CSV table of C-alpha atoms (C1' of nucleotides) in Angstrom, one decimal:
chain,number,residue,atom,x,y,z
E,228,UNK,CA,23.2,-15.6,65.0
E,229,UNK,CA,26.0,-13.1,65.0
E,230,UNK,CA,28.6,-12.8,67.6
E,231,UNK,CA,29.4,-9.4,69.0
E,232,UNK,CA,33.0,-8.7,69.3
E,233,UNK,CA,34.5,-6.2,71.6
E,234,UNK,CA,38.1,-6.2,70.7
E,235,UNK,CA,39.9,-6.3,67.3
E,236,UNK,CA,41.9,-9.5,67.2
E,237,UNK,CA,44.4,-7.9,64.9
E,238,UNK,CA,45.3,-4.6,66.7
E,239,UNK,CA,43.5,-4.9,70.0
E,240,UNK,CA,41.6,-1.8,69.5
E,241,UNK,CA,38.1,-1.5,70.9
E,242,UNK,CA,37.0,0.9,68.2
E,243,UNK,CA,34.8,-1.5,66.5
E,244,UNK,CA,32.3,-0.6,63.8
E,245,UNK,CA,29.3,-2.9,63.6
E,246,UNK,CA,27.3,-2.8,60.4
E,247,UNK,CA,24.2,-4.8,60.8
E,248,UNK,CA,22.8,-4.6,57.3
E,249,UNK,CA,25.9,-5.9,55.7
E,250,UNK,CA,26.6,-8.2,58.6
E,251,UNK,CA,30.2,-6.9,58.8
E,252,UNK,CA,32.2,-6.0,61.8
E,253,UNK,CA,35.1,-3.8,61.0
E,254,UNK,CA,37.9,-2.4,63.2
E,255,UNK,CA,38.0,1.3,62.6
E,256,UNK,CA,41.6,1.5,63.5
E,257,UNK,CA,43.2,-1.1,61.3
E,258,UNK,CA,40.5,-1.8,58.9
E,259,UNK,CA,40.4,-5.5,59.8
E,260,UNK,CA,37.2,-7.2,58.8
E,261,UNK,CA,36.5,-9.3,61.8
E,262,UNK,CA,33.4,-11.1,60.7
E,263,UNK,CA,31.0,-11.3,57.8
E,264,UNK,CA,27.5,-12.6,58.1
E,265,UNK,CA,27.9,-15.7,60.2
E,266,UNK,CA,25.1,-18.1,59.4
E,267,UNK,CA,24.3,-20.8,61.8
E,268,UNK,CA,22.3,-23.9,61.4
E,269,UNK,CA,22.8,-26.5,58.8
E,270,UNK,CA,24.5,-29.7,59.4
E,271,UNK,CA,28.2,-30.4,59.3
E,272,UNK,CA,28.5,-33.6,57.4
E,273,UNK,CA,26.7,-36.9,57.3
E,274,UNK,CA,26.8,-39.3,60.2
E,275,UNK,CA,24.9,-38.2,63.2
E,276,UNK,CA,21.4,-38.2,62.0
E,277,UNK,CA,19.3,-41.1,63.0
E,278,UNK,CA,16.2,-39.1,62.5
E,279,UNK,CA,13.2,-40.5,60.7
E,280,UNK,CA,12.9,-38.5,57.5
E,281,UNK,CA,13.0,-35.1,59.2
E,282,UNK,CA,12.7,-32.4,56.6
E,283,UNK,CA,14.1,-29.7,58.8
E,284,UNK,CA,17.3,-29.5,56.9
E,285,UNK,CA,16.3,-26.6,54.8
E,286,UNK,CA,16.5,-24.2,57.8
E,287,UNK,CA,19.9,-22.7,57.2
E,288,UNK,CA,19.4,-22.1,53.5
E,289,UNK,CA,21.3,-19.4,51.7
E,290,UNK,CA,21.3,-16.0,53.3
E,291,UNK,CA,22.2,-12.5,52.4
E,292,UNK,CA,25.8,-12.4,51.3
E,293,UNK,CA,24.8,-11.0,48.0
E,294,UNK,CA,27.1,-8.0,48.6
E,295,UNK,CA,30.1,-8.6,46.5
E,296,UNK,CA,31.9,-6.3,48.8
E,297,UNK,CA,32.7,-3.0,47.2
E,298,UNK,CA,34.7,-0.6,49.3
E,299,UNK,CA,37.1,-3.0,50.8
E,300,UNK,CA,39.9,-0.5,50.3
E,301,UNK,CA,40.0,0.6,53.9
E,302,UNK,CA,42.5,3.4,54.3
E,303,UNK,CA,44.4,4.3,57.4
E,304,UNK,CA,43.5,8.0,57.8
E,305,UNK,CA,43.8,10.8,55.3
E,306,UNK,CA,46.6,13.2,54.8
E,307,UNK,CA,44.6,16.0,56.3
E,308,UNK,CA,44.4,14.2,59.6
E,309,UNK,CA,48.1,13.8,60.0
E,310,UNK,CA,48.9,17.3,61.0
E,311,UNK,CA,46.9,16.9,64.1
E,312,UNK,CA,48.8,13.9,65.2
E,313,UNK,CA,52.1,15.3,66.5
E,314,UNK,CA,54.4,12.7,67.8
E,315,UNK,CA,52.1,9.9,66.7
E,316,UNK,CA,52.8,10.9,63.1
E,317,UNK,CA,55.6,8.5,62.5
E,318,UNK,CA,53.7,5.5,63.7
E,319,UNK,CA,50.8,6.6,61.7
E,320,UNK,CA,52.6,6.9,58.5
E,321,UNK,CA,54.2,3.5,59.0
E,322,UNK,CA,50.8,2.0,59.7
E,323,UNK,CA,49.4,3.5,56.5
E,324,UNK,CA,52.3,2.3,54.5
E,325,UNK,CA,51.9,-1.2,55.9
E,326,UNK,CA,48.2,-1.2,55.2
E,327,UNK,CA,48.9,-0.1,51.7
E,328,UNK,CA,51.3,-2.9,51.1
E,329,UNK,CA,49.0,-5.4,52.5
E,330,UNK,CA,46.1,-4.3,50.5
E,331,UNK,CA,48.0,-4.2,47.2
E,332,UNK,CA,49.4,-7.6,48.0
E,333,UNK,CA,45.9,-8.9,48.6
E,334,UNK,CA,44.6,-7.3,45.4
E,335,UNK,CA,47.4,-8.8,43.4
E,336,UNK,CA,46.8,-12.2,44.9
E,337,UNK,CA,43.1,-11.8,44.3
E,338,UNK,CA,43.5,-11.0,40.7
E,339,UNK,CA,45.5,-14.1,40.1
E,340,UNK,CA,43.2,-16.3,42.1
E,341,UNK,CA,40.1,-15.0,40.4
E,342,UNK,CA,41.6,-15.8,37.1
E,343,UNK,CA,42.3,-19.3,38.2
E,344,UNK,CA,38.9,-19.6,39.7
E,345,UNK,CA,37.3,-18.5,36.4
E,346,UNK,CA,39.4,-21.1,34.5
E,347,UNK,CA,38.4,-24.0,36.7
E,348,UNK,CA,34.8,-23.0,36.9
E,349,UNK,CA,34.4,-22.6,33.2
E,350,UNK,CA,36.1,-26.0,32.7
E,351,UNK,CA,33.4,-27.5,35.0
E,352,UNK,CA,30.7,-25.4,33.3
E,353,UNK,CA,29.6,-24.0,36.6
E,354,UNK,CA,26.8,-21.4,36.8
E,355,UNK,CA,27.8,-17.9,37.5
E,356,UNK,CA,26.1,-17.8,40.9
E,357,UNK,CA,28.4,-20.6,42.0
E,358,UNK,CA,31.4,-18.8,40.7
E,359,UNK,CA,30.5,-15.7,42.5
E,360,UNK,CA,30.0,-17.5,45.7
E,361,UNK,CA,33.3,-19.2,45.4
E,362,UNK,CA,34.9,-15.8,44.8
E,363,UNK,CA,33.3,-14.5,47.9
E,364,UNK,CA,34.5,-17.4,49.9
E,365,UNK,CA,38.0,-17.0,48.6
E,366,UNK,CA,38.0,-13.4,49.4
E,367,UNK,CA,37.0,-14.1,52.9
E,368,UNK,CA,39.7,-16.7,53.2
E,369,UNK,CA,42.3,-14.3,52.1
E,370,UNK,CA,41.2,-11.7,54.5
E,371,UNK,CA,41.4,-14.2,57.3
E,372,UNK,CA,44.9,-15.2,56.2
E,373,UNK,CA,43.8,-18.7,55.6
E,374,UNK,CA,45.8,-19.0,52.4
E,375,UNK,CA,49.0,-18.9,54.2
E,376,UNK,CA,50.8,-22.2,54.1
E,377,UNK,CA,48.5,-23.4,51.3
E,378,UNK,CA,48.7,-23.0,47.6
E,379,UNK,CA,46.5,-20.4,46.2
E,380,UNK,CA,45.1,-23.0,43.7
E,381,UNK,CA,44.1,-25.4,46.4
E,382,UNK,CA,42.2,-22.7,48.2
E,383,UNK,CA,40.5,-21.7,45.0
E,384,UNK,CA,39.5,-25.3,44.4
E,385,UNK,CA,38.3,-25.7,48.0
E,386,UNK,CA,36.2,-22.5,47.7
E,387,UNK,CA,34.7,-23.8,44.5
E,388,UNK,CA,33.9,-27.1,46.0
E,389,UNK,CA,32.2,-25.4,48.9
E,390,UNK,CA,30.2,-23.1,46.6
E,391,UNK,CA,29.0,-26.0,44.6
E,392,UNK,CA,27.8,-27.8,47.6
E,393,UNK,CA,26.0,-24.7,48.9
E,394,UNK,CA,24.2,-24.3,45.6
E,395,UNK,CA,23.2,-27.9,45.3
E,396,UNK,CA,25.2,-28.4,42.1
E,397,UNK,CA,27.7,-30.8,43.6
E,398,UNK,CA,30.8,-31.8,41.7
E,399,UNK,CA,32.8,-34.6,43.1
E,400,UNK,CA,36.2,-34.1,44.5
E,401,UNK,CA,37.5,-36.0,41.6
E,402,UNK,CA,36.1,-33.6,39.1
E,403,UNK,CA,37.4,-30.6,41.0
E,404,UNK,CA,40.7,-32.4,41.2
E,405,UNK,CA,40.8,-33.0,37.5
E,406,UNK,CA,39.8,-29.4,36.6
E,407,UNK,CA,42.2,-27.8,39.0
E,408,UNK,CA,45.1,-30.1,38.9
E,409,UNK,CA,45.2,-30.3,42.7
E,410,UNK,CA,45.2,-33.5,44.5
E,411,UNK,CA,41.8,-34.7,45.8
E,412,UNK,CA,43.1,-35.0,49.3
E,413,UNK,CA,44.5,-31.5,49.3
E,414,UNK,CA,41.2,-30.1,48.1
E,415,UNK,CA,39.3,-31.9,50.7
E,416,UNK,CA,41.6,-30.7,53.3
E,417,UNK,CA,41.5,-27.1,52.4
E,418,UNK,CA,37.8,-27.3,51.9
E,419,UNK,CA,37.3,-28.6,55.4
E,420,UNK,CA,39.7,-26.1,56.8
E,421,UNK,CA,38.2,-23.1,55.1
E,422,UNK,CA,34.6,-23.9,55.8
E,423,UNK,CA,35.4,-24.5,59.4
E,424,UNK,CA,37.4,-21.3,59.8
E,425,UNK,CA,34.8,-19.2,58.0
E,426,UNK,CA,32.0,-21.1,59.7
E,427,UNK,CA,30.3,-21.9,56.5
E,428,UNK,CA,27.9,-24.6,57.2
E,429,UNK,CA,27.1,-27.0,54.5
E,430,UNK,CA,24.5,-29.7,54.8
E,431,UNK,CA,25.2,-33.1,53.4
E,432,UNK,CA,24.7,-33.2,49.7
E,433,UNK,CA,21.7,-34.9,48.3
E,434,UNK,CA,22.4,-37.9,46.2
E,435,UNK,CA,19.6,-36.8,43.8
E,436,UNK,CA,21.7,-33.8,42.8
E,437,UNK,CA,24.1,-36.1,41.1
E,438,UNK,CA,21.6,-38.1,39.1
E,439,UNK,CA,21.1,-35.9,36.1
E,440,UNK,CA,24.8,-35.6,35.4
E,441,UNK,CA,25.6,-39.2,35.9
E,442,UNK,CA,22.6,-40.3,33.9
E,443,UNK,CA,23.6,-38.2,30.9
E,444,UNK,CA,27.2,-39.4,31.1
E,445,UNK,CA,25.8,-42.9,30.9
E,446,UNK,CA,23.4,-42.0,28.2
E,447,UNK,CA,20.4,-43.3,30.1
E,448,UNK,CA,16.9,-42.5,29.0
E,449,UNK,CA,14.9,-39.9,31.0
E,450,UNK,CA,12.6,-42.6,32.2
E,451,UNK,CA,15.4,-44.5,33.8
E,452,UNK,CA,16.7,-41.3,35.2
E,453,UNK,CA,13.4,-40.4,36.9
E,454,UNK,CA,13.2,-44.0,38.1
E,455,UNK,CA,16.5,-43.5,39.8
E,456,UNK,CA,15.3,-40.4,41.5
E,457,UNK,CA,12.2,-42.3,42.7
E,458,UNK,CA,14.4,-45.1,44.1
E,459,UNK,CA,16.4,-42.5,45.9
E,460,UNK,CA,13.4,-41.0,47.5
E,461,UNK,CA,12.4,-44.4,48.8
E,462,UNK,CA,15.9,-45.0,50.0
E,463,UNK,CA,15.9,-41.7,51.9
E,464,UNK,CA,12.7,-42.7,53.7
E,465,UNK,CA,14.2,-46.1,54.6
E,466,UNK,CA,17.2,-44.2,56.1
E,467,UNK,CA,19.6,-45.8,53.8
E,468,UNK,CA,21.2,-42.6,52.9
E,469,UNK,CA,22.6,-41.2,56.1
E,470,UNK,CA,26.2,-41.9,56.8
E,471,UNK,CA,26.8,-43.0,53.2
E,472,UNK,CA,28.7,-41.4,50.5
E,473,UNK,CA,26.1,-39.7,48.3
E,474,UNK,CA,27.8,-40.6,45.1
E,475,UNK,CA,27.7,-44.2,45.9
E,476,UNK,CA,24.0,-44.2,46.6
E,477,UNK,CA,23.3,-42.2,43.5
E,478,UNK,CA,25.4,-44.6,41.5
E,479,UNK,CA,23.6,-47.7,42.9
E,480,UNK,CA,20.2,-46.1,42.2
E,481,UNK,CA,21.1,-45.5,38.7
E,482,UNK,CA,22.4,-49.0,38.2
E,483,UNK,CA,19.2,-50.5,39.4
E,484,UNK,CA,17.1,-48.1,37.4
E,485,UNK,CA,19.0,-48.9,34.3
E,486,UNK,CA,18.5,-52.6,34.9
E,487,UNK,CA,14.8,-52.1,35.3
E,488,UNK,CA,14.5,-50.2,32.1
E,489,UNK,CA,16.5,-52.7,30.1
E,490,UNK,CA,19.3,-50.3,29.6
E,491,UNK,CA,21.9,-52.3,31.4
E,492,UNK,CA,25.1,-50.7,32.2
E,493,UNK,CA,27.9,-52.6,33.9
E,494,UNK,CA,28.9,-51.8,37.4
E,495,UNK,CA,32.2,-50.8,36.0
E,496,UNK,CA,30.7,-48.1,33.8
E,497,UNK,CA,28.5,-46.7,36.5
E,498,UNK,CA,31.3,-46.8,39.0
E,499,UNK,CA,33.5,-44.8,36.7
E,500,UNK,CA,31.2,-41.9,36.1
E,501,UNK,CA,30.3,-41.7,39.7
E,502,UNK,CA,33.8,-41.9,40.9
E,503,UNK,CA,33.3,-44.9,43.2
E,504,UNK,CA,34.3,-48.5,43.0
E,505,UNK,CA,32.2,-51.4,41.9
E,506,UNK,CA,32.3,-52.8,45.4
E,507,UNK,CA,30.6,-49.7,46.8
E,508,UNK,CA,27.9,-49.9,44.1
E,509,UNK,CA,27.4,-53.6,45.0
E,510,UNK,CA,27.0,-52.8,48.6
E,511,UNK,CA,24.6,-50.0,48.1
E,512,UNK,CA,22.8,-52.1,45.4
E,513,UNK,CA,22.4,-54.9,47.8
E,514,UNK,CA,21.0,-52.6,50.5
E,515,UNK,CA,18.6,-51.2,48.1
E,516,UNK,CA,17.3,-54.6,47.1
E,517,UNK,CA,17.1,-55.7,50.7
E,518,UNK,CA,15.5,-52.7,52.2
E,519,UNK,CA,13.2,-51.7,49.5
E,520,UNK,CA,11.1,-54.3,47.8
E,521,UNK,CA,13.0,-53.9,44.6
E,522,UNK,CA,14.0,-57.5,44.3
E,523,UNK,CA,10.5,-58.5,43.3
E,524,UNK,CA,10.3,-55.8,40.7
E,525,UNK,CA,13.5,-56.9,39.2
E,526,UNK,CA,12.5,-60.5,38.9
E,527,UNK,CA,9.3,-59.4,37.2
E,528,UNK,CA,11.2,-57.5,34.7
E,529,UNK,CA,13.5,-60.4,34.1
E,530,UNK,CA,10.7,-62.7,33.4
E,531,UNK,CA,9.2,-60.3,30.9
E,532,UNK,CA,12.4,-60.4,29.0
E,533,UNK,CA,12.2,-64.1,28.5
K,224,DA,C1',35.5,-64.4,28.6
K,225,DA,C1',33.4,-60.7,30.7
K,226,DG,C1',30.8,-59.3,34.4
K,227,DA,C1',28.9,-59.9,39.0
K,228,DC,C1',29.8,-61.2,43.7
K,229,DG,C1',31.9,-61.2,48.3
K,230,DA,C1',35.8,-61.7,51.7
K,231,DA,C1',39.7,-59.6,53.6
K,232,DA,C1',43.1,-56.3,54.3
K,233,DG,C1',44.3,-51.3,53.8
K,234,DT,C1',43.4,-46.1,53.7
K,235,DG,C1',42.1,-41.5,55.3
K,236,DG,C1',39.2,-39.2,58.3
K,237,DT,C1',36.2,-38.6,62.5
K,238,DT,C1',35.2,-39.1,67.3
K,239,DG,C1',35.6,-39.4,72.1
K,240,DA,C1',38.4,-40.6,76.0
T,1,DT,C1',47.2,-37.4,71.5
T,2,DC,C1',45.6,-41.8,70.6
T,3,DA,C1',42.7,-45.8,69.8
T,4,DA,C1',38.3,-47.3,68.1
T,5,DC,C1',35.5,-46.9,64.3
T,6,DA,C1',32.8,-46.3,59.9
T,7,DA,C1',32.8,-45.7,55.1
T,8,DC,C1',35.2,-46.7,51.1
T,9,DT,C1',38.9,-48.8,48.3
T,10,DT,C1',42.0,-52.4,46.5
T,11,DT,C1',42.8,-56.9,45.5
T,12,DC,C1',41.7,-61.3,44.5
T,13,DG,C1',39.3,-65.7,44.1
T,14,DT,C1',34.9,-67.7,42.8
T,15,DC,C1',30.4,-68.0,40.6
T,16,DT,C1',27.1,-66.6,36.7
T,17,DT,C1',25.7,-65.3,32.2
DNA sequence: AAGACGAAAGTGGTTGA
DNA sequence: TCAACAACTTTCGTCTT
């Protein structure tokens, strides 16, 4: 769903160019990019979903935005036009100069930011697609002037975080924080701000997405790992996952799975790799045992050991 | 002695009046 | 703008292995 705009919010001109293929709306007078492919659907965050295993979440999946945006260098008029302008000439030249300054400033900023982005993303070993998405988000943020009042680094981190979520390769805020050197709170803040302003919808991350990384950090066997995923699926069906932090659930599932496969890890160990506390693991763990019939299974296994 | 457990108080963020 | 609220953390004492 795309909104049609009649007036440029920047210069008030009504000379709007609407490019359907690219999903861009550009003001012909000042070159301001008003909107780029606004995608609707998708859920905001967890919480409000008391549904019973609805699988409808996939609706708002990734869309177009492949364009890495080539000719952004919008220019204000050409020298040839100026002669026709008469008294407007001065204004026009000023406009053009201003435009030039802005765009070079943006370019310079972008160069720095992309370097930083590259650094962080390679530190986290993120796939190229995520890096590109993050770059795109950052670029949009700059165009919208969202960086003002925030450090460039934090916006980069926020963009990366958002890109990770969109591509289902979630990193925790802690990891982003460690990689970027920005405080967790700050990243979360800019992440929320940027995604809201750009209307980037991100559905709640799936706990299962965290399993492989956590499992390997804990050196768990593949069997235990798939057991954890299995547990997670059950948990989702039992509606244990909504409104909970995905990492906590993933951690608890791993903890149980490890127990069941005789590869015991302490709550402390699991908590550390998942970036939650032992208490959270305990709570989730208890819920899992209560709601699923895992308690029996555990006892069985315990007996076997004796 | 280390790990698991649970109660209680505190934190940061969301929601709805 | 503020209070209620939910999830999560911190801290700490107790029980279990």
